[in-house]
Amino acid sequence: MNNPDIARIFEEMADLLELHGENAFRVRAYRNGAKAIMELDEAVAAIVEDESKDLQSYSSIGKTLADKCRTLVETGRLPQLEKLKAETPEVLIKMTRIPGLGVKKAMALQTELGIETLEELKEACEQEKVRALKGFAAKTEKLILDGLEIAEAASQRIRLDQAEKLVHRINEHLKGCDAIDQMEFAGSFRRGKETIGDVDILVVSQNHDAVMDQLEAFTGVVSVIVRGDTKMSIRVDEQFQVDLRVVPAESFGAALQYFTGSKEHNVAVRSRARKMGLTVNEYGVSKLDDPYNYIAGKTEEEVYEALGLEWVSPELREGRKELTWAENRNETPELLELEHIVSDLHMHTTASDGANSIEQMADAARERGLTHIAITDHSKRVTMANGLDEARLLEQWKKIDDFNKKQDDGFRVLKGVECDILEAGPLDIADEVLAEADWVIASVHYGQKQSRQEITDRIVGALENPHVHTIAHPTGRLIGSRPPYDVDLHTVFQAAVEQQKSLELNASPRRLDLSEENLLQAAQMGIPITINTDAHAVTGMEVMRFGVTQARRAGLTREQVLNTWALDELLEWLS
DNA sequence: GCCGTTTTCGGCCCGACTGTTTTCAGTCG
């Protein structure tokens, strides 16, 4: 029973308790507990077994959740969850996924009409039986019929890079609207989350109708979900939701703060306000006893300032430690910025499966303001990528030596390799050849389905090889399409600390591996992080910004990231 | 269920939109 398992169970408890109409604060307590456990830098199991440690000393974990953690670690089960599950008809959970159908209505349908499946629900609507119930009418029947398909589809989130494309399209479309005075995309997109559940647009305008008409005319609009005076939601590209909010200019900052979230961050901000005798909504900050007289709201800075806080970077707004930092001034980590990056240490060329030469990759990197890169083509095991054997590697490195000699601006290409960790454990390239490299990345491409023990041993074994400097994409996950290997990351992190090795944050928006939670833990353990694009062509280098955003979300500073170090600093560390 | 520079009990963020009601409950973000 590892931390993500326990967190998932608490999330499930929260969902089920919510479905049963439990106290909303109790539900939130389970959610907060799940989040806290996901972000814990040690294993709950280890804390339970260690007499000197107390789970209750961690924030959001009280007596009850601590007890449940102990039960889970010791027995692998949670009787309360099993009881709740047994008491909850499956169809209830499914029905609440229909937009507009919440717990109360789902419960009424289930108990009063005896609905057991979504199919039966559909029939009941078609036979106009639903409208007979109190609180239901013809429109609700139609709402349910329309929403059934959405409920069947898995809740879909899109990757940050896909969201960026959609945002760009909407931005281009809305730019043509003269009624818009100010516009910002908020929500999880602004916070730079790896996946986005919906797009949130904030607009300042005197003419709400003109803005909403313009959005409604956007290509790809499937339906208008709601449209009121200040708020509109549409569905685009099949099932993706876009929310629009129109506010007056003097409220723009407060609305941006509110609309950027996260929900947890906003709860923390508003709780703090209450303790100060203030209240915050999307229109501004005001005194509790004079709620309509706003004392701040035009800018976000003003809103935070009114609460005695420094402005908080959107990437940090997740209800973790950001308010404590912002309150104590100068405690917020100085977050990594794209401009700090001077190297890219994982890329491929035509020698393996890349599309460009060493020279082309180097030129492109130089144009991006980098001072050094590492060429790291695949090793021979990756046959489908035309991986290099020892002889071809040595030949390539000779070319790199020649290339470096010709550079008069100090630009340097490091001789590297992305060396496979073979299924049985050893590395794909002989040690005496690896010893010649400037930079060695080890990675898993085959045998991803191995057991936890096997795959963890392979990666730890690679870290113990004196020639290896980092592990590429340490969990192998592909966002939305492939789960991580069953690797014990805590053990990998400990090995990295002991061996003084780095770990990669692969910047590809499909990977972003390590994940944000993983990064938080790795950084706390002091492991230097390498952010690399894994570019297979010169255009592939542009994904660096996604890696930087992910690092910022984990609170990483310049010092913690190898790619910000000058060449001589890096070489010294390598030696 | 958690938490405390008012509190170990009694709070817990705040508001918009819709449908079904005639003043509001339910849902959502």
Coordinates of C-alpha atoms (C1' of nucleotides) in Angstrom, one line a residue:
Chain A
M1 CA 0.0 0.0 0.0
N2 CA 1.9 3.0 -1.2
N3 CA 1.0 6.7 -0.9
P4 CA -0.9 7.0 -4.2
D5 CA -2.9 4.0 -3.3
I6 CA -3.9 5.5 0.0
A7 CA -4.7 8.9 -1.6
R8 CA -6.9 7.2 -4.2
I9 CA -8.8 5.4 -1.4
F10 CA -9.4 8.7 0.4
E11 CA -10.6 10.3 -2.9
E12 CA -13.0 7.5 -3.3
M13 CA -14.2 7.9 0.2
A14 CA -14.8 11.6 -0.5
D15 CA -16.7 10.8 -3.7
L16 CA -19.0 8.3 -2.0
L17 CA -19.5 10.5 1.1
E18 CA -20.5 13.3 -1.2
L19 CA -22.9 11.1 -3.0
H20 CA -24.5 10.2 0.3
G21 CA -25.0 13.9 1.0
E22 CA -22.5 13.9 3.8
N23 CA -21.3 17.1 5.4
A24 CA -19.4 19.0 2.7
F25 CA -16.5 19.8 5.1
R26 CA -16.1 16.2 6.0
V27 CA -15.9 15.4 2.3
R28 CA -13.3 18.2 1.8
A29 CA -11.3 16.8 4.7
Y30 CA -10.9 13.5 2.9
R31 CA -9.9 15.3 -0.3
N32 CA -7.4 17.4 1.6
G33 CA -6.0 14.3 3.2
A34 CA -5.6 12.6 -0.2
K35 CA -3.8 15.6 -1.5
A36 CA -1.5 15.9 1.5
I37 CA -0.5 12.2 1.1
M38 CA 0.2 12.6 -2.6
E39 CA 2.6 15.3 -1.7
L40 CA 4.3 13.7 1.3
D41 CA 8.0 13.1 0.8
E42 CA 8.1 9.9 2.7
A43 CA 6.1 6.7 2.6
V44 CA 3.0 6.6 4.9
A45 CA 3.9 3.0 5.6
A46 CA 7.4 4.0 6.8
I47 CA 5.8 6.7 9.1
V48 CA 3.4 4.2 10.5
E49 CA 6.2 1.8 11.3
D50 CA 8.5 4.5 12.8
E51 CA 7.7 4.9 16.5
S52 CA 9.3 8.3 16.6
K53 CA 7.0 9.7 13.9
D54 CA 3.4 10.8 14.1
L55 CA 1.1 11.0 11.1
Q56 CA -1.1 13.5 12.9
S57 CA 1.7 16.0 12.9
Y58 CA 1.3 16.4 9.1
S59 CA -1.1 19.1 7.9
S60 CA -4.6 17.9 6.9
I61 CA -4.1 14.5 8.7
G62 CA -6.1 14.3 11.9
K63 CA -6.8 11.5 14.2
T64 CA -9.3 9.8 12.0
L65 CA -7.3 9.9 8.8
A66 CA -4.2 8.8 10.7
D67 CA -6.1 5.8 12.0
K68 CA -7.3 4.9 8.5
C69 CA -3.8 5.2 7.2
R70 CA -2.7 2.7 9.8
T71 CA -5.5 0.3 9.0
L72 CA -4.6 0.5 5.3
V73 CA -0.9 -0.1 5.8
E74 CA -1.5 -3.0 8.2
T75 CA -4.4 -4.7 6.4
G76 CA -4.5 -3.3 2.9
R77 CA -8.2 -2.7 3.3
L78 CA -10.6 0.0 4.6
P79 CA -13.8 -1.4 6.0
Q80 CA -15.6 1.9 5.9
L81 CA -15.0 2.2 2.2
E82 CA -16.2 -1.3 1.5
K83 CA -19.3 -0.6 3.5
L84 CA -20.0 2.6 1.6
K85 CA -19.4 0.9 -1.7
A86 CA -21.8 -1.9 -0.9
E87 CA -24.5 0.7 0.0
T88 CA -24.1 2.7 -3.2
P89 CA -25.8 1.6 -6.4
E90 CA -23.3 1.9 -9.2
V91 CA -25.9 3.7 -11.3
L92 CA -26.0 6.7 -8.9
I93 CA -22.3 7.4 -9.5
K94 CA -22.9 7.2 -13.3
M95 CA -25.9 9.4 -13.1
T96 CA -24.1 12.2 -11.4
R97 CA -21.7 12.3 -14.3
I98 CA -24.5 13.7 -16.4
P99 CA -24.1 17.4 -16.5
G100 CA -26.9 19.1 -14.6
L101 CA -27.7 16.0 -12.6
G102 CA -26.4 16.1 -9.1
V103 CA -26.7 13.9 -6.1
K104 CA -30.3 14.9 -5.1
K105 CA -31.8 14.4 -8.5
A106 CA -29.9 11.2 -9.2
M107 CA -31.1 9.9 -5.8
A108 CA -34.7 10.8 -6.6
L109 CA -34.5 9.0 -10.0
Q110 CA -33.0 5.9 -8.4
T111 CA -35.4 5.6 -5.5
E112 CA -38.7 6.8 -7.0
L113 CA -38.4 5.2 -10.5
G114 CA -36.2 2.3 -9.5
I115 CA -33.6 3.2 -12.2
E116 CA -30.8 0.7 -12.1
T117 CA -28.9 1.4 -15.4
L118 CA -28.3 4.3 -17.7
E119 CA -30.2 2.4 -20.3
E120 CA -33.3 2.4 -18.0
L121 CA -32.8 6.1 -17.4
K122 CA -32.8 6.7 -21.1
E123 CA -36.1 4.7 -21.5
A124 CA -37.7 6.5 -18.6
C125 CA -36.9 9.9 -20.2
E126 CA -38.2 8.7 -23.6
Q127 CA -41.4 7.4 -22.1
E128 CA -41.7 10.8 -20.3
K129 CA -41.9 9.2 -16.9
V130 CA -39.3 11.5 -15.4
R131 CA -41.3 14.6 -15.8
A132 CA -43.9 13.2 -13.4
L133 CA -41.5 13.5 -10.5
K134 CA -41.5 16.5 -8.2
G135 CA -38.8 19.0 -9.2
F136 CA -38.5 17.5 -12.7
A137 CA -40.1 18.6 -16.0
A138 CA -39.7 18.3 -19.7
K139 CA -36.6 20.3 -19.9
T140 CA -34.8 18.1 -17.4
E141 CA -35.7 15.1 -19.4
K142 CA -34.1 16.6 -22.5
L143 CA -31.1 17.6 -20.4
I144 CA -30.6 14.1 -19.3
L145 CA -31.0 12.6 -22.8
D146 CA -28.5 15.1 -24.2
G147 CA -26.1 14.4 -21.3
L148 CA -26.2 10.7 -21.4
E149 CA -23.4 10.5 -24.0
I150 CA -21.2 12.8 -22.1
A151 CA -21.7 10.6 -19.0
E152 CA -20.6 7.5 -20.9
A153 CA -17.4 9.1 -22.1
A154 CA -14.6 9.1 -19.6
S155 CA -14.0 12.5 -18.1
Q156 CA -11.5 13.8 -20.5
R157 CA -8.7 16.3 -19.8
I158 CA -6.4 17.5 -22.6
R159 CA -2.7 17.9 -22.4
L160 CA -1.3 21.4 -21.8
D161 CA 0.1 21.6 -25.4
Q162 CA -3.3 20.6 -26.9
A163 CA -5.0 23.2 -24.6
E164 CA -2.5 25.8 -25.9
K165 CA -3.6 25.2 -29.4
L166 CA -7.3 25.5 -28.5
V167 CA -6.6 28.7 -26.5
H168 CA -4.7 30.1 -29.5
R169 CA -7.7 29.4 -31.8
I170 CA -10.2 31.0 -29.4
N171 CA -7.9 33.9 -28.8
E172 CA -7.6 34.6 -32.5
H173 CA -11.4 34.4 -32.8
L174 CA -12.1 36.7 -29.9
K175 CA -9.5 39.2 -30.9
G176 CA -11.8 40.3 -33.6
C177 CA -14.4 41.5 -31.1
D178 CA -14.3 45.3 -30.5
A179 CA -16.4 45.0 -27.4
I180 CA -13.5 43.3 -25.5
D181 CA -11.4 45.7 -23.5
Q182 CA -9.2 43.2 -21.7
M183 CA -8.9 39.4 -21.9
E184 CA -7.0 36.7 -20.1
F185 CA -7.1 32.9 -20.1
A186 CA -7.2 31.7 -16.5
G187 CA -7.9 28.4 -14.8
S188 CA -5.5 25.4 -14.8
F189 CA -4.2 26.6 -18.2
R190 CA -2.8 29.7 -16.6
R191 CA -1.4 27.6 -13.7
G192 CA 0.4 25.5 -16.3
K193 CA -1.1 22.2 -15.2
E194 CA 0.0 19.2 -17.3
T195 CA -3.6 18.5 -18.3
I196 CA -6.5 20.9 -18.5
G197 CA -10.1 20.0 -17.8
D198 CA -11.7 23.1 -19.3
V199 CA -10.7 26.5 -20.7
D200 CA -11.6 29.6 -18.7
I201 CA -11.7 33.0 -20.3
L202 CA -12.0 36.2 -18.4
V203 CA -13.0 39.4 -20.2
V204 CA -13.6 43.0 -19.4
S205 CA -16.3 44.6 -21.5
Q206 CA -19.2 47.0 -21.4
N207 CA -21.1 44.9 -23.9
H208 CA -21.6 41.4 -22.5
D209 CA -23.9 40.3 -25.2
A210 CA -21.5 41.2 -28.0
V211 CA -18.7 39.2 -26.3
M212 CA -21.0 36.2 -25.8
D213 CA -22.3 36.3 -29.3
Q214 CA -18.8 36.3 -30.6
L215 CA -17.8 33.3 -28.5
E216 CA -21.0 31.5 -29.6
A217 CA -19.9 32.0 -33.2
F218 CA -16.6 30.2 -32.6
T219 CA -16.0 27.4 -35.0
G220 CA -16.3 24.1 -33.2
V221 CA -19.1 25.2 -30.8
V222 CA -21.3 22.2 -30.3
S223 CA -23.7 23.6 -27.8
V224 CA -24.3 26.4 -25.4
I225 CA -24.5 24.9 -21.9
V226 CA -25.5 28.1 -20.0
R227 CA -25.6 31.7 -20.9
G228 CA -26.5 34.4 -18.3
D229 CA -25.6 38.0 -17.8
T230 CA -22.0 37.6 -16.8
K231 CA -21.3 34.0 -17.4
M232 CA -21.4 31.6 -20.3
S233 CA -20.3 28.0 -20.9
I234 CA -20.1 26.3 -24.2
R235 CA -19.0 22.9 -25.4
V236 CA -16.5 22.8 -28.2
D237 CA -14.7 20.1 -30.2
E238 CA -17.2 17.4 -29.2
Q239 CA -17.1 17.5 -25.4
F240 CA -14.6 20.0 -24.2
Q241 CA -16.0 22.8 -22.0
V242 CA -15.1 26.5 -22.3
D243 CA -16.2 29.0 -19.6
L244 CA -16.5 32.7 -20.2
R245 CA -16.9 35.3 -17.5
V246 CA -17.4 39.0 -18.2
V247 CA -16.5 41.5 -15.4
P248 CA -16.1 45.2 -14.9
A249 CA -12.6 46.7 -15.2
E250 CA -12.3 47.5 -11.5
S251 CA -12.8 43.8 -10.7
F252 CA -10.4 42.4 -13.3
G253 CA -7.7 41.4 -10.8
A254 CA -10.1 39.9 -8.3
A255 CA -11.9 38.0 -11.1
L256 CA -8.5 36.8 -12.5
Q257 CA -7.5 35.6 -9.0
Y258 CA -10.8 33.8 -8.5
F259 CA -10.9 32.3 -12.0
T260 CA -7.3 31.2 -12.0
G261 CA -7.8 29.0 -8.9
S262 CA -7.0 26.5 -7.8
K263 CA -10.1 25.8 -5.7
E264 CA -7.8 24.9 -2.8
H265 CA -5.8 28.0 -3.2
N266 CA -8.9 30.2 -3.3
V267 CA -10.3 28.5 -0.2
A268 CA -7.1 29.3 1.6
V269 CA -7.1 32.9 0.4
R270 CA -10.7 33.4 1.4
S271 CA -10.2 31.8 4.8
R272 CA -7.3 34.1 5.5
A273 CA -9.4 37.0 4.5
R274 CA -12.1 36.1 7.0
K275 CA -9.6 35.9 9.8
M276 CA -8.6 39.4 8.9
G277 CA -12.3 40.6 9.0
L278 CA -12.3 40.7 5.2
T279 CA -14.2 38.8 2.5
V280 CA -13.1 38.1 -1.1
N281 CA -15.2 37.4 -4.1
E282 CA -14.6 37.7 -7.8
Y283 CA -15.5 41.4 -7.6
G284 CA -13.0 42.4 -5.0
V285 CA -11.9 42.5 -1.4
S286 CA -14.2 44.1 1.1
K287 CA -14.7 44.3 4.9
L288 CA -17.0 41.8 6.3
D289 CA -19.2 44.5 7.8
D290 CA -19.3 46.5 4.6
P291 CA -19.4 43.9 1.9
Y292 CA -20.2 46.0 -1.1
N293 CA -17.5 48.6 -0.6
Y294 CA -14.5 47.1 -2.4
I295 CA -11.1 48.1 -1.2
A296 CA -9.1 46.2 -3.8
G297 CA -9.8 44.3 -7.1
K298 CA -8.4 46.0 -10.1
T299 CA -5.2 44.0 -10.2
E300 CA -4.2 40.6 -8.7
E301 CA -1.3 42.3 -6.8
E302 CA -3.8 44.6 -5.2
V303 CA -5.9 41.7 -4.0
Y304 CA -3.0 39.8 -2.5
E305 CA -1.6 43.0 -1.0
A306 CA -5.0 43.8 0.7
L307 CA -4.6 40.4 2.4
G308 CA -1.0 41.1 3.5
L309 CA 0.4 38.8 0.9
E310 CA 2.9 38.9 -1.9
W311 CA 1.6 38.2 -5.4
V312 CA 1.7 34.5 -6.0
S313 CA 2.8 32.9 -9.3
P314 CA -0.1 31.0 -10.8
E315 CA 2.0 27.8 -11.0
L316 CA 2.2 27.8 -7.2
R317 CA -1.5 28.3 -6.5
E318 CA -2.4 24.8 -5.4
G319 CA -3.1 25.2 -1.8
R320 CA 0.3 23.9 -0.6
K321 CA 2.7 26.2 1.1
E322 CA 2.4 29.3 -1.2
L323 CA 0.4 31.4 1.3
T324 CA 2.8 30.8 4.1
W325 CA 5.6 31.9 1.7
A326 CA 3.7 34.9 0.5
E327 CA 2.8 36.0 4.0
N328 CA 6.4 35.9 5.2
R329 CA 7.8 37.8 2.2
N330 CA 11.0 36.7 0.6
E331 CA 10.3 33.1 1.5
T332 CA 8.8 32.2 -1.8
P333 CA 11.4 30.3 -3.8
E334 CA 12.8 32.3 -6.8
L335 CA 11.3 30.1 -9.4
L336 CA 13.1 28.9 -12.4
E337 CA 12.6 30.8 -15.7
L338 CA 13.0 29.8 -19.3
E339 CA 15.7 32.5 -19.6
H340 CA 17.8 30.7 -17.0
I341 CA 18.2 27.6 -19.2
V342 CA 21.6 27.5 -20.9
S343 CA 21.7 23.8 -22.0
D344 CA 19.7 21.0 -23.3
L345 CA 21.1 17.6 -22.4
H346 CA 19.0 15.0 -24.2
M347 CA 18.6 15.1 -28.0
H348 CA 18.8 12.9 -31.0
T349 CA 20.3 13.2 -34.5
T350 CA 20.1 11.3 -37.8
A351 CA 22.5 8.8 -36.4
S352 CA 19.6 7.2 -34.6
D353 CA 16.0 8.3 -35.0
G354 CA 16.4 12.1 -35.2
A355 CA 15.7 14.2 -38.2
N356 CA 18.7 16.6 -38.1
S357 CA 22.5 16.5 -37.9
I358 CA 24.8 17.4 -35.0
E359 CA 25.6 20.7 -36.7
Q360 CA 21.9 21.6 -37.2
M361 CA 20.9 20.7 -33.7
A362 CA 23.8 22.8 -32.4
D363 CA 23.0 25.8 -34.5
A364 CA 19.3 25.6 -33.5
A365 CA 20.4 25.4 -29.8
R366 CA 22.7 28.4 -30.2
E367 CA 19.9 30.4 -31.7
R368 CA 17.8 29.6 -28.7
G369 CA 20.5 31.2 -26.5
L370 CA 22.0 27.9 -25.2
T371 CA 25.7 27.6 -24.6
H372 CA 26.0 23.8 -24.6
I373 CA 24.0 20.7 -25.5
A374 CA 24.5 17.0 -25.2
I375 CA 23.9 14.7 -28.2
T376 CA 22.4 11.6 -26.8
D377 CA 21.4 9.1 -29.5
H378 CA 19.9 5.8 -28.7
S379 CA 22.0 2.7 -28.0
K380 CA 22.0 -0.4 -30.1
R381 CA 19.2 -2.3 -28.3
V382 CA 16.7 0.2 -29.7
T383 CA 16.9 -1.3 -33.1
M384 CA 13.8 0.3 -34.5
A385 CA 15.5 3.7 -33.9
N386 CA 18.8 2.5 -35.5
G387 CA 20.5 2.7 -32.1
L388 CA 24.3 3.0 -32.1
D389 CA 26.8 0.3 -31.0
E390 CA 30.1 1.1 -29.4
A391 CA 31.9 1.5 -32.7
R392 CA 29.4 4.0 -34.2
L393 CA 29.3 5.9 -30.9
L394 CA 33.0 6.4 -30.8
E395 CA 32.9 7.5 -34.4
Q396 CA 30.1 10.0 -33.6
W397 CA 32.1 11.3 -30.6
K398 CA 35.1 11.9 -32.9
K399 CA 32.9 14.0 -35.1
I400 CA 31.7 16.0 -32.1
D401 CA 35.4 16.6 -31.0
D402 CA 36.0 18.0 -34.5
F403 CA 32.9 20.1 -34.4
N404 CA 33.8 21.6 -31.0
K405 CA 37.3 22.5 -32.2
K406 CA 35.7 24.7 -34.9
Q407 CA 33.5 26.7 -32.5
D408 CA 35.0 30.1 -31.7
D409 CA 32.2 31.3 -29.4
G410 CA 32.7 28.7 -26.7
F411 CA 29.6 26.7 -27.7
R412 CA 30.1 23.1 -26.8
V413 CA 28.5 19.8 -27.7
L414 CA 28.9 17.2 -25.0
K415 CA 29.5 13.6 -26.2
G416 CA 26.6 11.7 -24.8
V417 CA 24.4 8.7 -25.2
E418 CA 20.9 7.6 -24.2
C419 CA 22.0 4.1 -23.1
D420 CA 19.3 1.5 -22.7
I421 CA 19.0 -0.4 -19.4
L422 CA 18.6 -3.9 -20.7
E423 CA 15.7 -6.1 -19.5
A424 CA 18.1 -8.3 -17.5
G425 CA 19.7 -5.2 -15.8
P426 CA 23.1 -4.4 -17.5
L427 CA 23.6 -1.4 -19.7
D428 CA 23.6 -1.6 -23.4
I429 CA 27.0 -0.1 -23.9
A430 CA 30.3 -1.4 -22.5
D431 CA 31.7 0.4 -19.5
E432 CA 35.0 1.3 -21.1
V433 CA 33.1 3.1 -23.9
L434 CA 30.7 4.9 -21.5
A435 CA 33.8 6.1 -19.7
E436 CA 34.7 8.1 -22.8
A437 CA 31.4 10.0 -22.7
D438 CA 30.9 13.4 -21.2
W439 CA 27.3 12.7 -20.3
V440 CA 25.5 9.4 -20.0
I441 CA 21.7 9.1 -19.8
A442 CA 20.3 5.7 -18.9
S443 CA 16.8 4.8 -19.7
V444 CA 14.2 2.0 -19.9
H445 CA 12.5 1.3 -23.2
Y446 CA 12.0 -2.4 -23.1
G447 CA 10.5 -4.6 -20.4
Q448 CA 8.3 -1.8 -19.1
K449 CA 5.8 -4.4 -17.7
Q450 CA 8.3 -6.0 -15.4
S451 CA 7.5 -6.3 -11.7
R452 CA 8.1 -3.5 -9.2
Q453 CA 11.2 -5.2 -7.9
E454 CA 12.7 -6.0 -11.2
I455 CA 12.3 -2.5 -12.8
T456 CA 13.3 -0.7 -9.6
D457 CA 16.5 -2.9 -9.4
R458 CA 17.3 -2.1 -13.0
I459 CA 17.1 1.6 -12.5
V460 CA 18.9 1.6 -9.2
G461 CA 21.5 -0.6 -10.8
A462 CA 22.0 2.0 -13.6
L463 CA 22.4 4.8 -11.0
E464 CA 25.1 2.7 -9.3
N465 CA 27.1 2.6 -12.5
P466 CA 29.8 5.2 -12.1
H467 CA 29.5 6.3 -15.7
V468 CA 25.8 7.1 -15.6
H469 CA 24.8 10.7 -14.8
T470 CA 21.0 10.7 -15.1
I471 CA 17.9 8.6 -15.7
A472 CA 15.7 9.8 -18.6
H473 CA 11.9 9.9 -18.2
P474 CA 12.2 7.9 -14.9
T475 CA 8.6 6.5 -14.9
G476 CA 8.0 6.1 -18.6
R477 CA 4.4 7.4 -18.4
L478 CA 2.8 9.0 -21.4
I479 CA 0.1 11.4 -20.3
G480 CA -3.3 10.1 -21.0
S481 CA -2.1 7.0 -22.9
R482 CA 0.4 4.9 -20.9
P483 CA 0.7 4.5 -17.1
P484 CA 4.1 4.8 -15.4
Y485 CA 6.2 1.6 -14.9
D486 CA 5.5 0.0 -11.6
V487 CA 8.7 1.6 -10.2
D488 CA 9.4 2.3 -6.6
L489 CA 10.4 5.9 -7.0
H490 CA 11.3 6.5 -3.4
T491 CA 14.0 3.8 -3.7
V492 CA 15.2 5.4 -6.9
F493 CA 15.3 8.8 -5.3
Q494 CA 17.3 7.4 -2.4
A495 CA 19.8 5.8 -4.8
A496 CA 20.1 9.1 -6.7
V497 CA 20.9 10.9 -3.4
E498 CA 23.5 8.2 -2.4
Q499 CA 25.1 8.1 -5.8
Q500 CA 24.9 11.9 -6.2
K501 CA 23.2 11.5 -9.5
S502 CA 20.7 13.7 -11.3
L503 CA 17.2 12.7 -12.5
E504 CA 15.5 14.0 -15.7
L505 CA 12.3 16.0 -16.1
N506 CA 11.6 15.2 -19.7
A507 CA 10.0 18.4 -21.1
S508 CA 7.9 16.8 -23.8
P509 CA 4.3 17.7 -23.0
R510 CA 3.4 14.0 -23.7
R511 CA 5.7 12.9 -21.0
L512 CA 6.5 15.6 -18.3
D513 CA 8.2 12.8 -16.5
L514 CA 8.9 13.3 -13.6
S515 CA 5.5 14.4 -12.7
E516 CA 4.8 17.4 -10.5
E517 CA 4.3 15.4 -7.3
N518 CA 7.5 13.3 -8.1
L519 CA 9.4 16.5 -8.6
L520 CA 8.3 18.0 -5.3
Q521 CA 9.7 15.0 -3.6
A522 CA 12.9 14.7 -5.6
A523 CA 13.6 18.4 -5.0
Q524 CA 13.0 18.1 -1.3
M525 CA 15.6 15.3 -1.2
G526 CA 18.1 17.6 -2.9
I527 CA 18.4 15.7 -6.2
P528 CA 19.6 17.9 -9.0
I529 CA 17.0 17.9 -11.8
T530 CA 17.9 17.9 -15.5
I531 CA 15.2 19.4 -17.8
N532 CA 15.6 18.1 -21.3
T533 CA 13.6 18.3 -24.5
D534 CA 14.5 14.8 -25.9
A535 CA 14.3 16.7 -29.3
H536 CA 14.3 14.4 -32.3
A537 CA 14.5 17.5 -34.6
V538 CA 15.4 21.2 -34.3
T539 CA 11.7 22.0 -33.8
G540 CA 11.6 19.6 -30.8
M541 CA 13.6 22.1 -28.7
E542 CA 10.6 24.3 -28.3
V543 CA 9.1 22.1 -25.6
M544 CA 11.6 23.3 -23.1
R545 CA 9.1 25.8 -21.8
F546 CA 6.7 23.0 -20.8
G547 CA 9.5 21.5 -18.7
V548 CA 10.2 24.9 -17.1
T549 CA 6.5 25.3 -16.3
Q550 CA 6.3 21.9 -14.7
A551 CA 9.4 22.7 -12.6
R552 CA 7.9 26.0 -11.5
R553 CA 4.8 24.2 -10.3
A554 CA 7.0 22.0 -8.1
G555 CA 8.7 25.2 -6.8
L556 CA 12.1 24.5 -8.4
T557 CA 14.7 27.3 -8.3
R558 CA 17.5 27.9 -10.7
E559 CA 20.1 26.3 -8.5
Q560 CA 18.2 23.0 -8.5
V561 CA 18.3 22.6 -12.2
L562 CA 21.5 21.4 -14.0
N563 CA 20.5 23.1 -17.3
T564 CA 21.0 26.5 -15.7
W565 CA 24.6 25.9 -14.8
A566 CA 27.3 27.4 -16.9
L567 CA 29.4 24.8 -18.8
D568 CA 32.4 24.9 -16.4
E569 CA 30.1 24.4 -13.4
L570 CA 28.4 21.4 -15.1
L571 CA 31.8 19.9 -16.1
E572 CA 33.0 20.3 -12.5
W573 CA 30.0 18.5 -11.2
L574 CA 30.3 15.8 -13.7
S575 CA 34.0 15.2 -12.8
Chain B
dG1 C1' -13.1 15.5 9.5
dC2 C1' -9.7 19.3 10.6
dC3 C1' -8.2 23.0 13.2
dG4 C1' -6.8 27.1 16.7
dT5 C1' -2.0 34.6 17.5
dT6 C1' -10.3 35.1 19.0
dT7 C1' -11.7 29.2 19.7
dT8 C1' -10.4 22.1 21.9
dC9 C1' -16.2 23.6 20.0
dG10 C1' -18.0 25.6 16.4
dG11 C1' -16.7 27.2 12.7
dC12 C1' -15.3 25.9 7.8
dC13 C1' -15.1 30.6 0.6
dC14 C1' -18.3 32.6 -2.4
dG15 C1' -21.4 33.5 -6.3
dA16 C1' -24.0 32.6 -11.1
dC17 C1' -27.4 30.2 -13.7
dT18 C1' -31.4 27.1 -14.6
dG19 C1' -35.7 25.0 -14.0
dT20 C1' -39.4 24.6 -11.5
dT21 C1' -41.2 27.2 -8.6
dT22 C1' -43.8 31.6 -7.1
dT23 C1' -39.4 32.3 -3.5
dC24 C1' -35.9 28.7 -4.1
dA25 C1' -33.4 24.3 -4.5
dG26 C1' -30.1 22.1 -7.1
dT27 C1' -26.1 22.3 -9.7
dC28 C1' -21.8 23.9 -11.0
dG29 C1' -17.3 26.3 -11.0

